[in-house]
Amino acid sequence: GAPGDVNSNVLVARSTGDAQLDKAVWQWLSWDKNQKTKEQIESLLQDGKHKELRDRLCCRLTFGTAGLRSAMGAGFCYINDLTVIQSTQGIYKYLERNFSDFKQRGFVVGYDTRGQVTSNCSSKKLAKLTAAVLLAKDVLVYFFSTYVPTPFVPYAVQQLGAVAGVMITASHNRKEDNGYKVYWENGAQITSPHDKEIIKCIEECVEPWNGSWNENLVDTSPLRQDPLKKICDSYMEDLTKICYHRELNEQSSLKFVHTSFHGVGHDYVQLAFKAFGFQPPIPVPEQKDPDPDFSTVKCPNPEEGESVLELSLRLAEKEDAKVVVATDPDADRLAVAEQQENGCWKVFSGNELAALFGWWMFSRWKENCSPDADVRNVYMLATTVSSKILRAIALREGFHFEETLPGFKWIGSRVKNLLDNGKEVLFAFEESIGFMCGTSVLDKDGVSAAVVIAEMATYLQGQSLTLAQKLVDIYETYGYHISKTSYFLCYDPPTIKRIFERLRNFDGPQSYPRCCGVYNILHVRDITTGYDSSQLNKKSVLPVSKSSQMITFTFQNGCVATLRTSGTEPKIKYYAEMCALPGHSDRSMLEEELQKLIEALIENFLEPAKNGLTWRSA
C-alpha cells in the first residue's frame, strides 16, 4: 500500500493530537489489507477512542516463553495478518544473514485450527501469509496442506534439514488468542539471543514488501512443497523406537478414550495408537473435529482437570474404558485420567505423570540396553518449577538429572546439546503437562505421550496394577514428592511488579524475607536479578531472565516454592513441593504441611485481598 490508498484528508481532520499515535494510525491504515481489521482501527478513530488506539498501535509483540502470543484483532501488539507478515519479514532478514544456503534448505510452516470471524483471521490464513512472504523472496517453503500437531513442525525442520520453522498456534490459550512459534534449525524453539535479534530485524522492515500479501502463492508457487505425507509417515515410524511391548498392545483388552479438545489431535493420535499395535482409542464425538470456538469447554486447557474433561469421563464410563487421554488443541500436551476401584476418576497432575514416565522410560532403557551401556551417559531433564521426582530417581539409579528455566525452549536446546555430545536423553518434562519421550522431537509432544501412557497402562494391567497404584509404588521407592501448582489472575502489570519488588526489599532495601509466617526460609533464588543465596558467589546457576518475574524460596522443612509471572497469560503462578526421603511415607502429613505453607505463602507474599488478585476458579 502506497499512502494514496487512504484518503489523507480524513486522517488529518481526525488527528488525535498525538503525533506518535497519528503516525501509527496512518501506518496501519496504509499497510493493512484485511478489511475487517482495518475497519476496527477506522471505527476506533471515528469514535475518538484514543486510549484504545494507543493500546493497540503503540506497542509491539515480543517473544515470551512460547514465541509471539496475543489476542487476534487489529493492532501492532495483536496477532493479525499485518503483524504476522511483519514478523515473517523480520525472520527472513535474520535467516538471510545467518544462512548462506537459506533459500535452498527452506523453511517449514504449520498451523492449528484457530480462527476469529470478526477479524477474518484464522491460523491457516496466517500460515499462508507467512509462506507468501518467503515464497515471494524465492525461499523453498514446506507448507503443510492441513492442520498438524505443533510437534510436527520441529520434527519436520530436523527431518527436512530446513533452517527454521513456524507453527501458528496459541496452544491451550483462550479462543480469542493466537500465536507464532519459531523453531531453529536444531529443531528446538528459539531462545535468546535469537529472539532479541529477530525483534530488531522485524523493526527494520515493518512495511509489507511487494508480494507479502499474496496468500495464493502457496497454491501457485513451484517453491512450495507439501511435507504432510512424508513427515506423518516418518513420525509414526520413529515413534515405534519407544514402543517396547507391541505383542501386549495387540492383545490388550484395555479400552481408552481420547479427546482432542476441538483441536488437531484426533487423526494423529489414532495413527499413533495404530503404530503401537493398539485398537484405536474411542474418540469423544463432540470434541473430535476442529472448532475454533471450543464450544463444549469453558476453556480449552486440559490442565484445568475434571471440569473440562466432563464429556470424556462420561463417555469412558459408558464404554467401560478405564483410561482417558486428552491432548490440548495443538496436541503438544497431555492430560490423563484413570478410573479408580471406587468408580471415581483420578486426574493426574503433570508432576505425577512425570513420575510415571520417568520410571517407565528408565526401566525400559535398563531392560533393553546393551550389556556395555553406561548409565552415567543417560540424562533426564525438567524445568525448575517442575517436580524434583526425576532427581530422586536419578540419584538412586545413577543417571543424570538436569534443570532448566521454565519453558520447553530451554529443554529443547539443552537436549540437542547433550545429544551432540554423545549423551542419551530418555525423557524431559514441564509440570504444565508437557512431556518429551525419546528424542525424535525436541519439544513437548502430546501425541507420543498419549500412546506411551497407553502402553504403560497395558503393561501394568498385566501385572494387575493401575497407573495410580504404580505411582504410589514409585513414591514409596524414591520418596514422596507432593506438589501443588495454581495461579492468581492479575490484569494490572504495575501490581505484579509491586508484589515482586516488595519481596526483594522485604525487611529493608535489598533484603529478601527470612521467613514466611511460621516457616523459616533457608535460601532464596531470584532468576529476574540473577541472585542465589545458596551459591558461594551469590549468583544463580540458571541464566538471568530479566523480562519476567521469578523468585524461588527453599524452606527449612524441605519445601521448595516458586512465584513467577506467566509468559503467555496475565497470571501470577505459584508452585510448591514437599520432597520426602524414601521411607518417610506419611502422605497425609506431608500434604497438610504443604497446604499450610501455601496458605502462608499466599497470605504473606501475594496478599490477594490487598492487591485485588482473583484466585483461579477451581
Coordinates of C-alpha atoms in Angstrom, one line a residue:
G1 CA 0.0 0.0 0.0
A2 CA 1.1 3.4 -1.0
P3 CA -0.1 6.3 1.2
G4 CA -2.6 7.1 -1.6
D5 CA -4.7 4.1 -0.6
V6 CA -6.2 6.2 2.2
N7 CA -8.0 9.4 1.9
S8 CA -5.4 11.5 3.7
N9 CA -7.7 14.5 4.4
V10 CA -9.9 12.3 6.5
L11 CA -6.9 11.4 8.6
V12 CA -5.7 15.0 9.0
A13 CA -9.2 16.0 10.0
R14 CA -9.2 13.3 12.6
S15 CA -5.8 13.9 14.1
T16 CA -5.6 12.5 17.6
G17 CA -3.5 15.3 18.9
D18 CA -0.6 12.9 19.5
A19 CA 2.0 12.8 16.7
Q20 CA 3.2 9.3 17.6
L21 CA -0.3 7.9 17.5
D22 CA -1.2 9.7 14.3
K23 CA 1.8 8.1 12.7
A24 CA 0.8 4.6 13.9
V25 CA -2.8 5.1 12.7
W26 CA -1.6 6.3 9.3
Q27 CA 0.8 3.3 9.0
W28 CA -1.9 0.8 10.0
L29 CA -4.5 2.2 7.5
S30 CA -1.8 2.4 4.7
W31 CA -0.5 -1.1 5.2
D32 CA -3.4 -3.3 6.4
K33 CA -5.2 -5.0 3.5
N34 CA -7.5 -7.0 5.7
Q35 CA -10.9 -5.2 5.5
K36 CA -12.1 -6.3 8.9
T37 CA -9.1 -5.3 11.0
K38 CA -8.7 -2.1 9.0
E39 CA -12.3 -1.2 9.8
Q40 CA -11.7 -1.9 13.5
I41 CA -9.0 0.8 13.6
E42 CA -11.1 3.2 11.4
S43 CA -14.1 2.9 13.7
L44 CA -11.9 3.5 16.8
L45 CA -10.6 6.6 15.1
Q46 CA -14.0 7.8 14.2
D47 CA -15.3 7.3 17.7
G48 CA -12.4 9.2 19.2
K49 CA -11.3 6.2 21.2
H50 CA -7.7 7.4 21.5
K51 CA -6.7 5.3 24.6
E52 CA -7.7 2.1 22.9
L53 CA -6.0 3.1 19.7
R54 CA -2.8 3.8 21.7
D55 CA -3.1 0.4 23.4
R56 CA -3.5 -1.3 20.1
L57 CA -1.0 0.6 18.0
C58 CA 1.8 2.0 20.2
C59 CA 3.4 -1.3 21.3
R60 CA 4.7 -4.4 19.6
L61 CA 4.5 -8.1 20.1
T62 CA 7.5 -9.6 21.9
F63 CA 8.8 -13.2 22.3
G64 CA 7.6 -14.8 25.6
T65 CA 8.0 -18.4 26.8
A66 CA 6.3 -19.7 23.6
G67 CA 7.1 -17.2 20.9
L68 CA 4.7 -14.4 20.0
R69 CA 1.2 -14.8 21.5
S70 CA -1.7 -12.4 21.8
A71 CA -5.3 -11.9 21.1
M72 CA -6.4 -11.9 17.4
G73 CA -7.6 -8.5 16.2
A74 CA -6.3 -5.1 14.9
G75 CA -3.2 -3.5 16.2
F76 CA 0.6 -3.9 16.3
C77 CA 0.5 -5.8 19.6
Y78 CA -2.2 -8.2 18.4
I79 CA -2.0 -11.3 16.2
N80 CA -3.3 -10.5 12.7
D81 CA -2.4 -10.6 9.0
L82 CA -0.2 -7.5 9.2
T83 CA 1.8 -8.4 12.3
V84 CA 2.4 -11.9 11.0
I85 CA 3.7 -10.5 7.7
Q86 CA 6.0 -8.1 9.7
S87 CA 7.3 -10.9 11.9
T88 CA 8.0 -13.1 8.9
Q89 CA 9.8 -10.3 7.1
G90 CA 12.0 -9.9 10.2
I91 CA 12.7 -13.6 10.3
Y92 CA 13.5 -13.7 6.6
K93 CA 16.0 -10.9 7.1
Y94 CA 17.6 -12.6 10.1
L95 CA 17.9 -16.0 8.4
E96 CA 19.3 -14.5 5.3
R97 CA 22.1 -13.0 7.4
N98 CA 22.7 -16.3 9.2
F99 CA 22.5 -18.9 6.5
S100 CA 24.1 -18.6 3.0
D101 CA 22.0 -21.7 1.9
F102 CA 18.7 -20.5 3.5
K103 CA 16.7 -20.4 0.2
Q104 CA 17.8 -23.9 -0.8
R105 CA 17.3 -25.5 2.6
G106 CA 13.9 -24.0 3.1
F107 CA 11.5 -23.2 5.9
V108 CA 8.6 -25.2 7.5
V109 CA 5.2 -23.7 8.1
G110 CA 2.5 -25.5 10.2
Y111 CA -0.8 -24.3 11.7
D112 CA -3.6 -25.4 14.1
T113 CA -7.4 -24.8 13.7
R114 CA -7.9 -21.5 15.5
G115 CA -9.8 -18.6 14.0
Q116 CA -11.8 -15.4 14.6
V117 CA -14.6 -14.4 12.1
T118 CA -14.7 -10.8 13.3
S119 CA -11.1 -10.2 12.2
N120 CA -11.2 -12.5 9.2
C121 CA -8.3 -14.3 10.9
S122 CA -7.5 -18.0 11.0
S123 CA -4.4 -20.0 11.7
K124 CA -4.4 -21.3 8.2
K125 CA -4.7 -17.9 6.6
L126 CA -1.8 -16.6 8.8
A127 CA 0.2 -19.6 7.8
K128 CA -0.4 -18.8 4.1
L129 CA 0.7 -15.2 4.6
T130 CA 3.9 -16.5 6.4
A131 CA 4.6 -18.7 3.4
A132 CA 3.8 -15.9 1.0
V133 CA 6.4 -13.6 2.4
L134 CA 9.1 -16.3 2.0
L135 CA 7.9 -17.6 -1.4
A136 CA 7.9 -14.1 -2.8
K137 CA 11.6 -14.0 -1.8
D138 CA 12.3 -17.3 -3.6
V139 CA 12.6 -19.4 -0.4
L140 CA 11.7 -23.1 -0.6
V141 CA 8.7 -23.5 1.8
Y142 CA 7.4 -26.7 3.3
F143 CA 3.8 -25.7 3.9
F144 CA 1.6 -28.4 5.4
S145 CA -1.6 -28.9 3.4
T146 CA -3.7 -29.3 6.5
Y147 CA -3.5 -28.6 10.2
V148 CA -0.9 -30.6 12.2
P149 CA 0.2 -31.1 15.8
T150 CA 2.7 -28.5 17.0
P151 CA 5.5 -31.1 17.4
F152 CA 5.3 -31.9 13.6
V153 CA 7.0 -28.5 12.9
P154 CA 10.2 -29.0 14.9
Y155 CA 10.2 -32.7 13.7
A156 CA 9.9 -31.6 10.1
V157 CA 12.6 -28.9 10.5
Q158 CA 15.1 -31.6 11.5
Q159 CA 13.9 -34.3 9.1
L160 CA 14.0 -32.0 6.1
G161 CA 17.2 -30.1 7.0
A162 CA 15.3 -26.8 7.0
V163 CA 16.8 -23.7 8.6
A164 CA 13.8 -22.9 10.7
G165 CA 10.1 -23.3 11.0
V166 CA 6.9 -21.6 12.3
M167 CA 3.8 -23.0 13.9
I168 CA 0.7 -20.8 14.0
T169 CA -0.9 -21.7 17.3
A170 CA -1.9 -20.4 20.7
S171 CA -1.9 -24.0 22.1
H172 CA -4.4 -24.2 25.0
N173 CA -5.0 -20.4 25.4
R174 CA -8.5 -19.0 25.3
K175 CA -10.2 -19.0 21.9
E176 CA -9.5 -15.2 21.3
D177 CA -5.8 -15.8 21.2
N178 CA -3.4 -16.9 18.5
G179 CA 0.4 -17.1 18.3
Y180 CA 3.6 -17.6 16.2
K181 CA 6.1 -20.2 17.5
V182 CA 9.5 -20.2 15.9
Y183 CA 11.9 -23.2 15.7
W184 CA 15.5 -23.1 14.8
E185 CA 17.5 -25.5 12.6
N186 CA 18.3 -27.7 15.6
G187 CA 14.5 -28.5 16.0
A188 CA 14.2 -26.6 19.3
Q189 CA 12.3 -23.4 19.9
I190 CA 14.4 -20.3 19.6
T191 CA 15.9 -18.9 22.8
S192 CA 17.9 -15.7 23.4
P193 CA 19.8 -14.1 21.6
H194 CA 17.9 -15.2 18.5
D195 CA 14.6 -13.8 19.8
K196 CA 16.0 -10.3 20.5
E197 CA 17.8 -10.2 17.2
I198 CA 14.7 -11.2 15.3
I199 CA 12.7 -8.5 17.0
K200 CA 15.3 -6.0 15.9
C201 CA 15.0 -7.3 12.3
I202 CA 11.2 -7.0 12.5
E203 CA 11.5 -3.4 13.5
E204 CA 13.8 -2.7 10.5
C205 CA 11.2 -3.8 7.9
V206 CA 7.7 -3.1 9.2
E207 CA 6.3 -2.0 5.9
P208 CA 4.9 -5.0 3.9
W209 CA 7.0 -5.9 0.8
N210 CA 5.6 -6.4 -2.6
G211 CA 4.2 -9.9 -2.7
S212 CA 3.9 -10.3 1.1
W213 CA 0.1 -10.2 0.9
N214 CA -0.2 -12.7 -1.9
E215 CA -1.6 -15.7 0.1
N216 CA -2.4 -17.6 -3.1
L217 CA 1.4 -18.2 -3.6
V218 CA 1.1 -21.4 -1.6
D219 CA -1.2 -22.8 -4.3
T220 CA 0.8 -21.5 -7.3
S221 CA 4.5 -21.3 -6.5
P222 CA 6.7 -24.1 -7.6
L223 CA 8.8 -23.5 -4.5
R224 CA 6.0 -24.7 -2.2
Q225 CA 6.2 -28.3 -1.1
D226 CA 3.7 -30.2 1.0
P227 CA 5.6 -32.3 3.6
L228 CA 2.5 -33.8 5.2
K229 CA 2.6 -37.4 4.0
K230 CA 6.4 -37.8 4.3
I231 CA 6.5 -36.3 7.8
C232 CA 3.5 -38.1 9.1
D233 CA 4.8 -41.5 7.9
S234 CA 8.3 -40.8 9.1
Y235 CA 7.0 -39.6 12.5
M236 CA 4.9 -42.7 13.0
E237 CA 7.8 -44.9 12.1
D238 CA 10.2 -43.1 14.5
L239 CA 7.5 -43.4 17.2
T240 CA 8.0 -47.2 17.2
K241 CA 11.5 -46.7 18.7
I242 CA 9.8 -46.1 22.0
C243 CA 7.3 -49.0 21.6
Y244 CA 8.5 -51.9 23.8
H245 CA 5.5 -54.3 24.1
R246 CA 3.8 -54.5 20.7
E247 CA 2.5 -58.0 21.4
L248 CA 0.9 -57.0 24.7
N249 CA -0.6 -54.0 23.0
E250 CA -2.1 -56.1 20.2
Q251 CA -3.8 -58.5 22.7
S252 CA -4.8 -55.9 25.2
S253 CA -8.4 -55.7 26.3
L254 CA -7.9 -52.3 28.0
K255 CA -10.1 -49.6 26.4
F256 CA -9.0 -45.9 26.0
V257 CA -11.0 -42.8 25.4
H258 CA -9.3 -39.9 23.6
T259 CA -10.4 -36.3 23.4
S260 CA -8.7 -33.8 21.1
F261 CA -10.3 -30.8 22.7
H262 CA -11.7 -29.4 19.4
G263 CA -8.2 -29.2 18.0
V264 CA -5.8 -31.0 15.7
G265 CA -5.2 -34.2 17.7
H266 CA -7.8 -36.8 16.5
D267 CA -6.3 -38.2 13.3
Y268 CA -2.7 -38.2 14.6
V269 CA -3.5 -40.0 17.9
Q270 CA -5.4 -42.6 16.0
L271 CA -2.4 -43.2 13.8
A272 CA 0.0 -43.3 16.8
F273 CA -2.1 -46.0 18.5
K274 CA -2.1 -48.0 15.3
A275 CA 1.7 -47.7 15.1
F276 CA 1.9 -49.2 18.6
G277 CA -0.4 -52.1 17.6
F278 CA -3.4 -50.9 19.6
Q279 CA -7.0 -50.8 18.7
P280 CA -7.9 -47.1 18.0
P281 CA -8.9 -45.2 21.1
I282 CA -12.6 -44.2 21.4
P283 CA -12.9 -40.5 20.3
V284 CA -15.2 -38.1 22.1
P285 CA -17.6 -37.3 19.2
E286 CA -18.5 -33.7 20.3
Q287 CA -14.8 -32.8 20.6
K288 CA -13.1 -34.7 17.8
D289 CA -13.5 -32.2 15.0
P290 CA -11.8 -28.8 14.9
D291 CA -13.9 -26.0 16.3
P292 CA -12.3 -22.6 16.8
D293 CA -14.9 -21.7 19.4
F294 CA -14.1 -24.7 21.6
S295 CA -17.8 -24.8 22.3
T296 CA -18.0 -27.7 24.8
V297 CA -15.4 -26.5 27.3
K298 CA -15.2 -23.3 29.3
C299 CA -11.5 -23.1 28.4
P300 CA -9.5 -25.3 26.0
N301 CA -6.9 -26.2 28.6
P302 CA -6.9 -29.9 29.7
E303 CA -4.8 -28.8 32.7
E304 CA -8.0 -27.5 34.3
G305 CA -8.8 -31.1 35.2
E306 CA -12.1 -32.8 35.8
S307 CA -14.3 -29.8 34.9
V308 CA -13.1 -29.7 31.3
L309 CA -12.8 -33.5 31.0
E310 CA -16.5 -34.0 31.7
L311 CA -17.6 -35.3 28.3
S312 CA -14.6 -37.7 28.0
L313 CA -15.2 -39.1 31.5
R314 CA -18.9 -39.7 30.9
L315 CA -18.1 -41.5 27.6
A316 CA -15.4 -43.6 29.3
E317 CA -17.9 -44.7 31.9
K318 CA -20.5 -45.6 29.2
E319 CA -17.8 -47.6 27.2
D320 CA -16.2 -49.1 30.2
A321 CA -12.9 -47.5 29.3
K322 CA -10.5 -47.2 32.3
V323 CA -8.1 -44.6 31.0
V324 CA -8.8 -41.2 29.3
V325 CA -6.1 -39.4 27.4
A326 CA -6.7 -35.7 26.4
T327 CA -4.5 -33.8 24.1
D328 CA -4.7 -30.0 24.1
P329 CA -5.8 -28.2 20.9
D330 CA -2.4 -28.2 19.2
A331 CA -1.6 -31.7 20.6
D332 CA 1.7 -30.8 22.3
R333 CA 0.4 -31.5 25.9
L334 CA -1.3 -34.4 27.5
A335 CA -3.8 -34.9 30.4
V336 CA -4.6 -38.4 31.7
A337 CA -7.4 -39.6 33.9
E338 CA -7.9 -43.2 35.3
Q339 CA -11.0 -44.7 36.9
Q340 CA -10.3 -46.0 40.4
E341 CA -11.8 -49.0 42.0
N342 CA -14.4 -46.9 43.8
G343 CA -15.6 -45.6 40.4
C344 CA -14.2 -42.1 40.9
W345 CA -11.7 -40.7 38.4
K346 CA -8.2 -39.6 39.3
V347 CA -6.9 -36.8 37.0
F348 CA -3.1 -37.0 37.3
S349 CA -1.1 -33.8 37.6
G350 CA 1.8 -33.1 35.3
N351 CA 4.2 -33.9 38.1
E352 CA 2.5 -37.2 38.8
L353 CA 2.6 -38.2 35.2
A354 CA 6.3 -37.3 35.0
A355 CA 7.0 -39.7 37.9
L356 CA 5.3 -42.5 35.8
F357 CA 7.1 -41.5 32.6
G358 CA 10.4 -41.2 34.3
W359 CA 10.1 -44.7 35.9
W360 CA 8.8 -46.2 32.6
M361 CA 11.4 -44.7 30.3
F362 CA 14.3 -45.6 32.6
S363 CA 13.1 -49.2 33.3
R364 CA 12.6 -49.8 29.6
W365 CA 16.1 -48.4 28.9
K366 CA 17.5 -50.7 31.6
E367 CA 15.7 -53.8 30.2
N368 CA 16.7 -53.1 26.6
C369 CA 20.1 -51.6 26.8
S370 CA 23.3 -53.4 25.6
P371 CA 25.4 -55.1 28.3
D372 CA 28.1 -52.4 28.0
A373 CA 25.8 -49.4 28.2
D374 CA 26.8 -46.9 30.8
V375 CA 24.0 -45.5 33.0
R376 CA 26.2 -42.4 33.6
N377 CA 25.7 -41.5 29.9
V378 CA 21.9 -41.3 30.4
Y379 CA 20.0 -38.0 31.1
M380 CA 16.6 -36.7 32.1
L381 CA 15.6 -33.1 32.3
A382 CA 12.9 -30.9 33.8
T383 CA 12.2 -27.2 34.2
T384 CA 13.0 -25.7 37.6
V385 CA 9.3 -25.2 38.6
S386 CA 8.6 -28.8 38.0
S387 CA 8.7 -31.7 40.5
K388 CA 12.1 -32.9 41.6
I389 CA 11.0 -36.6 41.4
L390 CA 13.3 -37.3 38.5
R391 CA 16.2 -36.0 40.6
A392 CA 15.3 -38.6 43.3
I393 CA 15.1 -41.4 40.7
A394 CA 18.4 -40.3 39.1
L395 CA 20.3 -40.2 42.4
R396 CA 19.1 -43.7 43.2
E397 CA 19.6 -45.2 39.7
G398 CA 22.8 -43.5 38.8
F399 CA 21.8 -41.4 35.7
H400 CA 22.0 -37.6 35.3
F401 CA 19.2 -35.2 36.0
E402 CA 19.4 -31.5 34.9
E403 CA 17.1 -28.5 35.4
T404 CA 16.4 -25.6 33.0
L405 CA 14.5 -22.3 33.1
P406 CA 10.7 -22.6 32.7
G407 CA 9.6 -23.1 29.1
F408 CA 10.3 -26.1 26.8
K409 CA 12.5 -24.0 24.6
W410 CA 15.2 -24.3 27.2
I411 CA 14.8 -28.0 27.4
G412 CA 14.9 -28.5 23.6
S413 CA 18.2 -26.5 23.2
R414 CA 19.9 -28.3 26.1
V415 CA 18.8 -31.8 24.9
K416 CA 20.2 -31.0 21.4
N417 CA 23.5 -30.0 23.1
L418 CA 23.6 -33.3 25.1
L419 CA 22.8 -35.4 22.1
D420 CA 25.6 -33.6 20.1
N421 CA 27.9 -34.6 22.9
G422 CA 27.1 -38.3 22.6
K423 CA 24.7 -38.4 25.6
E424 CA 21.4 -40.4 25.7
V425 CA 18.3 -38.4 26.8
L426 CA 15.3 -40.6 27.8
F427 CA 12.7 -38.1 29.0
A428 CA 12.1 -34.5 29.8
F429 CA 9.1 -32.6 31.1
E430 CA 7.5 -29.4 32.5
E431 CA 4.8 -29.6 35.1
S432 CA 2.2 -28.0 32.9
I433 CA 1.6 -31.4 31.3
G434 CA 4.4 -31.1 28.7
F435 CA 6.3 -34.3 28.0
M436 CA 9.1 -35.4 25.7
C437 CA 9.5 -39.2 25.5
G438 CA 12.6 -40.1 23.4
T439 CA 14.3 -37.5 21.2
S440 CA 12.6 -37.7 17.8
V441 CA 11.0 -34.3 18.7
L442 CA 13.0 -31.8 20.7
D443 CA 9.8 -30.2 22.1
K444 CA 6.8 -31.4 24.2
D445 CA 4.6 -33.8 22.3
G446 CA 1.1 -35.0 23.4
V447 CA 0.7 -37.5 20.6
S448 CA 3.7 -39.6 21.6
A449 CA 3.0 -39.2 25.3
A450 CA -0.6 -40.4 24.8
V451 CA 0.5 -43.7 23.2
V452 CA 3.3 -44.2 25.7
I453 CA 0.8 -43.9 28.6
A454 CA -1.4 -46.4 26.8
E455 CA 1.4 -48.9 26.6
M456 CA 2.4 -48.3 30.2
A457 CA -1.2 -48.9 31.4
T458 CA -1.4 -52.1 29.3
Y459 CA 1.9 -53.4 30.7
L460 CA 0.8 -52.6 34.3
Q461 CA -2.6 -54.2 33.8
G462 CA -0.6 -57.4 33.0
Q463 CA 0.9 -57.1 36.5
S464 CA -2.6 -56.4 38.0
L465 CA -1.6 -52.8 38.7
T466 CA -3.2 -49.4 37.8
L467 CA -1.3 -46.3 37.0
A468 CA -2.4 -44.8 40.3
Q469 CA -1.1 -47.9 42.2
K470 CA 2.2 -47.7 40.3
L471 CA 2.5 -44.1 41.2
V472 CA 2.3 -44.9 44.9
D473 CA 4.9 -47.6 44.4
I474 CA 7.3 -45.1 42.7
Y475 CA 6.8 -42.7 45.6
E476 CA 7.4 -45.5 48.2
T477 CA 10.6 -46.4 46.3
Y478 CA 12.1 -42.9 45.6
G479 CA 10.4 -40.8 48.3
Y480 CA 7.1 -38.9 48.2
H481 CA 7.0 -35.7 46.2
I482 CA 3.8 -33.9 46.8
S483 CA 3.3 -30.7 44.8
K484 CA 0.7 -28.1 44.1
T485 CA 0.5 -25.6 41.4
S486 CA -2.1 -22.9 40.9
Y487 CA -2.4 -19.2 39.9
F488 CA -4.0 -15.9 40.5
L489 CA -5.2 -13.6 37.7
C490 CA -3.9 -10.1 37.7
Y491 CA -4.6 -7.8 34.8
D492 CA -2.6 -4.9 36.2
P493 CA 1.2 -5.1 35.4
P494 CA 2.2 -2.4 37.9
T495 CA 0.6 -4.5 40.7
I496 CA 2.6 -7.6 39.7
K497 CA 5.8 -5.6 39.7
R498 CA 5.0 -4.2 43.1
I499 CA 4.4 -7.6 44.6
F500 CA 7.8 -8.9 43.4
E501 CA 9.6 -5.7 44.4
R502 CA 8.2 -5.9 47.9
L503 CA 9.8 -9.4 48.2
R504 CA 13.2 -8.0 47.1
N505 CA 13.0 -5.3 49.7
F506 CA 11.2 -7.1 52.4
D507 CA 12.9 -6.2 55.7
G508 CA 14.5 -3.2 54.2
P509 CA 16.3 -2.4 50.9
Q510 CA 17.7 -5.3 49.0
S511 CA 16.8 -7.9 51.7
Y512 CA 14.6 -10.9 50.9
P513 CA 12.2 -12.4 53.5
R514 CA 13.8 -14.7 56.1
C515 CA 10.6 -16.4 57.0
C516 CA 7.0 -16.7 55.7
G517 CA 4.6 -16.8 58.6
V518 CA 6.0 -19.6 60.9
Y519 CA 8.1 -21.1 58.1
N520 CA 11.8 -20.3 58.1
I521 CA 13.4 -19.7 54.7
L522 CA 16.8 -21.3 54.0
H523 CA 17.6 -20.0 50.6
V524 CA 16.3 -17.5 48.0
R525 CA 16.9 -17.6 44.3
D526 CA 15.8 -14.7 42.1
I527 CA 16.0 -15.5 38.4
T528 CA 15.0 -12.0 37.4
T529 CA 18.0 -10.4 39.1
G530 CA 20.4 -13.4 39.0
Y531 CA 20.7 -13.7 42.8
D532 CA 21.0 -17.0 44.6
S533 CA 21.8 -17.1 48.3
S534 CA 22.7 -20.8 48.2
Q535 CA 25.7 -20.2 45.9
L536 CA 29.1 -19.1 47.2
N537 CA 29.3 -16.2 44.8
K538 CA 25.5 -15.5 45.4
K539 CA 24.9 -15.8 41.6
S540 CA 22.2 -18.0 40.1
V541 CA 23.4 -21.0 38.1
L542 CA 20.4 -20.7 35.7
P543 CA 20.7 -17.8 33.3
V544 CA 19.1 -14.5 34.3
S545 CA 15.7 -13.7 32.8
K546 CA 15.1 -10.0 33.3
S547 CA 11.9 -9.8 31.3
S548 CA 9.9 -12.0 33.6
Q549 CA 9.4 -12.2 37.4
M550 CA 10.5 -15.4 39.2
I551 CA 11.6 -16.0 42.8
T552 CA 12.2 -19.4 44.4
F553 CA 12.2 -20.0 48.2
T554 CA 13.8 -23.1 49.8
F555 CA 12.3 -23.6 53.3
Q556 CA 13.9 -25.3 56.3
N557 CA 11.2 -28.0 56.3
G558 CA 12.4 -29.2 52.8
C559 CA 9.6 -27.4 50.8
V560 CA 10.6 -25.5 47.6
A561 CA 8.2 -22.8 46.4
T562 CA 8.4 -20.6 43.4
L563 CA 6.4 -17.5 42.5
R564 CA 6.5 -16.4 38.9
T565 CA 4.6 -14.5 36.2
S566 CA 3.3 -16.4 33.2
G567 CA 5.0 -16.0 29.9
T568 CA 1.7 -16.4 28.0
E569 CA -1.2 -15.1 30.2
P570 CA -2.0 -12.5 32.8
K571 CA -1.2 -14.8 35.7
I572 CA 0.9 -15.0 38.8
K573 CA 1.7 -18.7 39.2
Y574 CA 2.8 -20.4 42.3
Y575 CA 4.5 -23.8 42.6
A576 CA 5.3 -25.7 45.8
E577 CA 6.6 -29.1 46.5
M578 CA 7.4 -31.2 49.6
C579 CA 10.1 -33.8 48.9
A580 CA 10.5 -36.6 51.4
L581 CA 13.2 -39.2 51.6
P582 CA 12.2 -42.9 50.9
G583 CA 10.7 -44.4 53.9
H584 CA 9.0 -41.2 55.1
S585 CA 5.7 -42.2 53.8
D586 CA 3.1 -40.4 55.9
R587 CA 1.5 -38.8 52.9
S588 CA -1.4 -37.1 54.7
M589 CA 1.0 -35.3 57.0
L590 CA 3.1 -34.1 54.1
E591 CA 0.0 -32.9 52.3
E592 CA -1.2 -31.0 55.3
E593 CA 2.2 -29.3 55.9
L594 CA 2.3 -28.3 52.2
Q595 CA -1.2 -26.9 52.3
K596 CA -0.4 -24.8 55.4
L597 CA 2.8 -23.5 53.8
I598 CA 1.0 -22.5 50.6
E599 CA -1.6 -20.6 52.7
A600 CA 1.2 -18.7 54.4
L601 CA 2.9 -18.0 51.1
I602 CA -0.3 -16.5 49.6
E603 CA -1.2 -14.5 52.7
N604 CA 2.2 -13.1 53.4
F605 CA 3.8 -12.7 49.9
L606 CA 0.9 -12.3 47.4
E607 CA -1.6 -10.6 49.7
P608 CA -4.5 -11.2 47.2
A609 CA -7.1 -9.1 49.0
K610 CA -4.9 -6.0 49.2
N611 CA -3.7 -6.5 45.6
G612 CA -7.0 -7.3 44.0
L613 CA -5.9 -10.7 42.7
T614 CA -8.6 -13.2 41.5
W615 CA -7.9 -16.8 42.6
R616 CA -8.1 -19.4 39.9
S617 CA -11.7 -20.7 39.9
A618 CA -11.3 -24.3 40.9

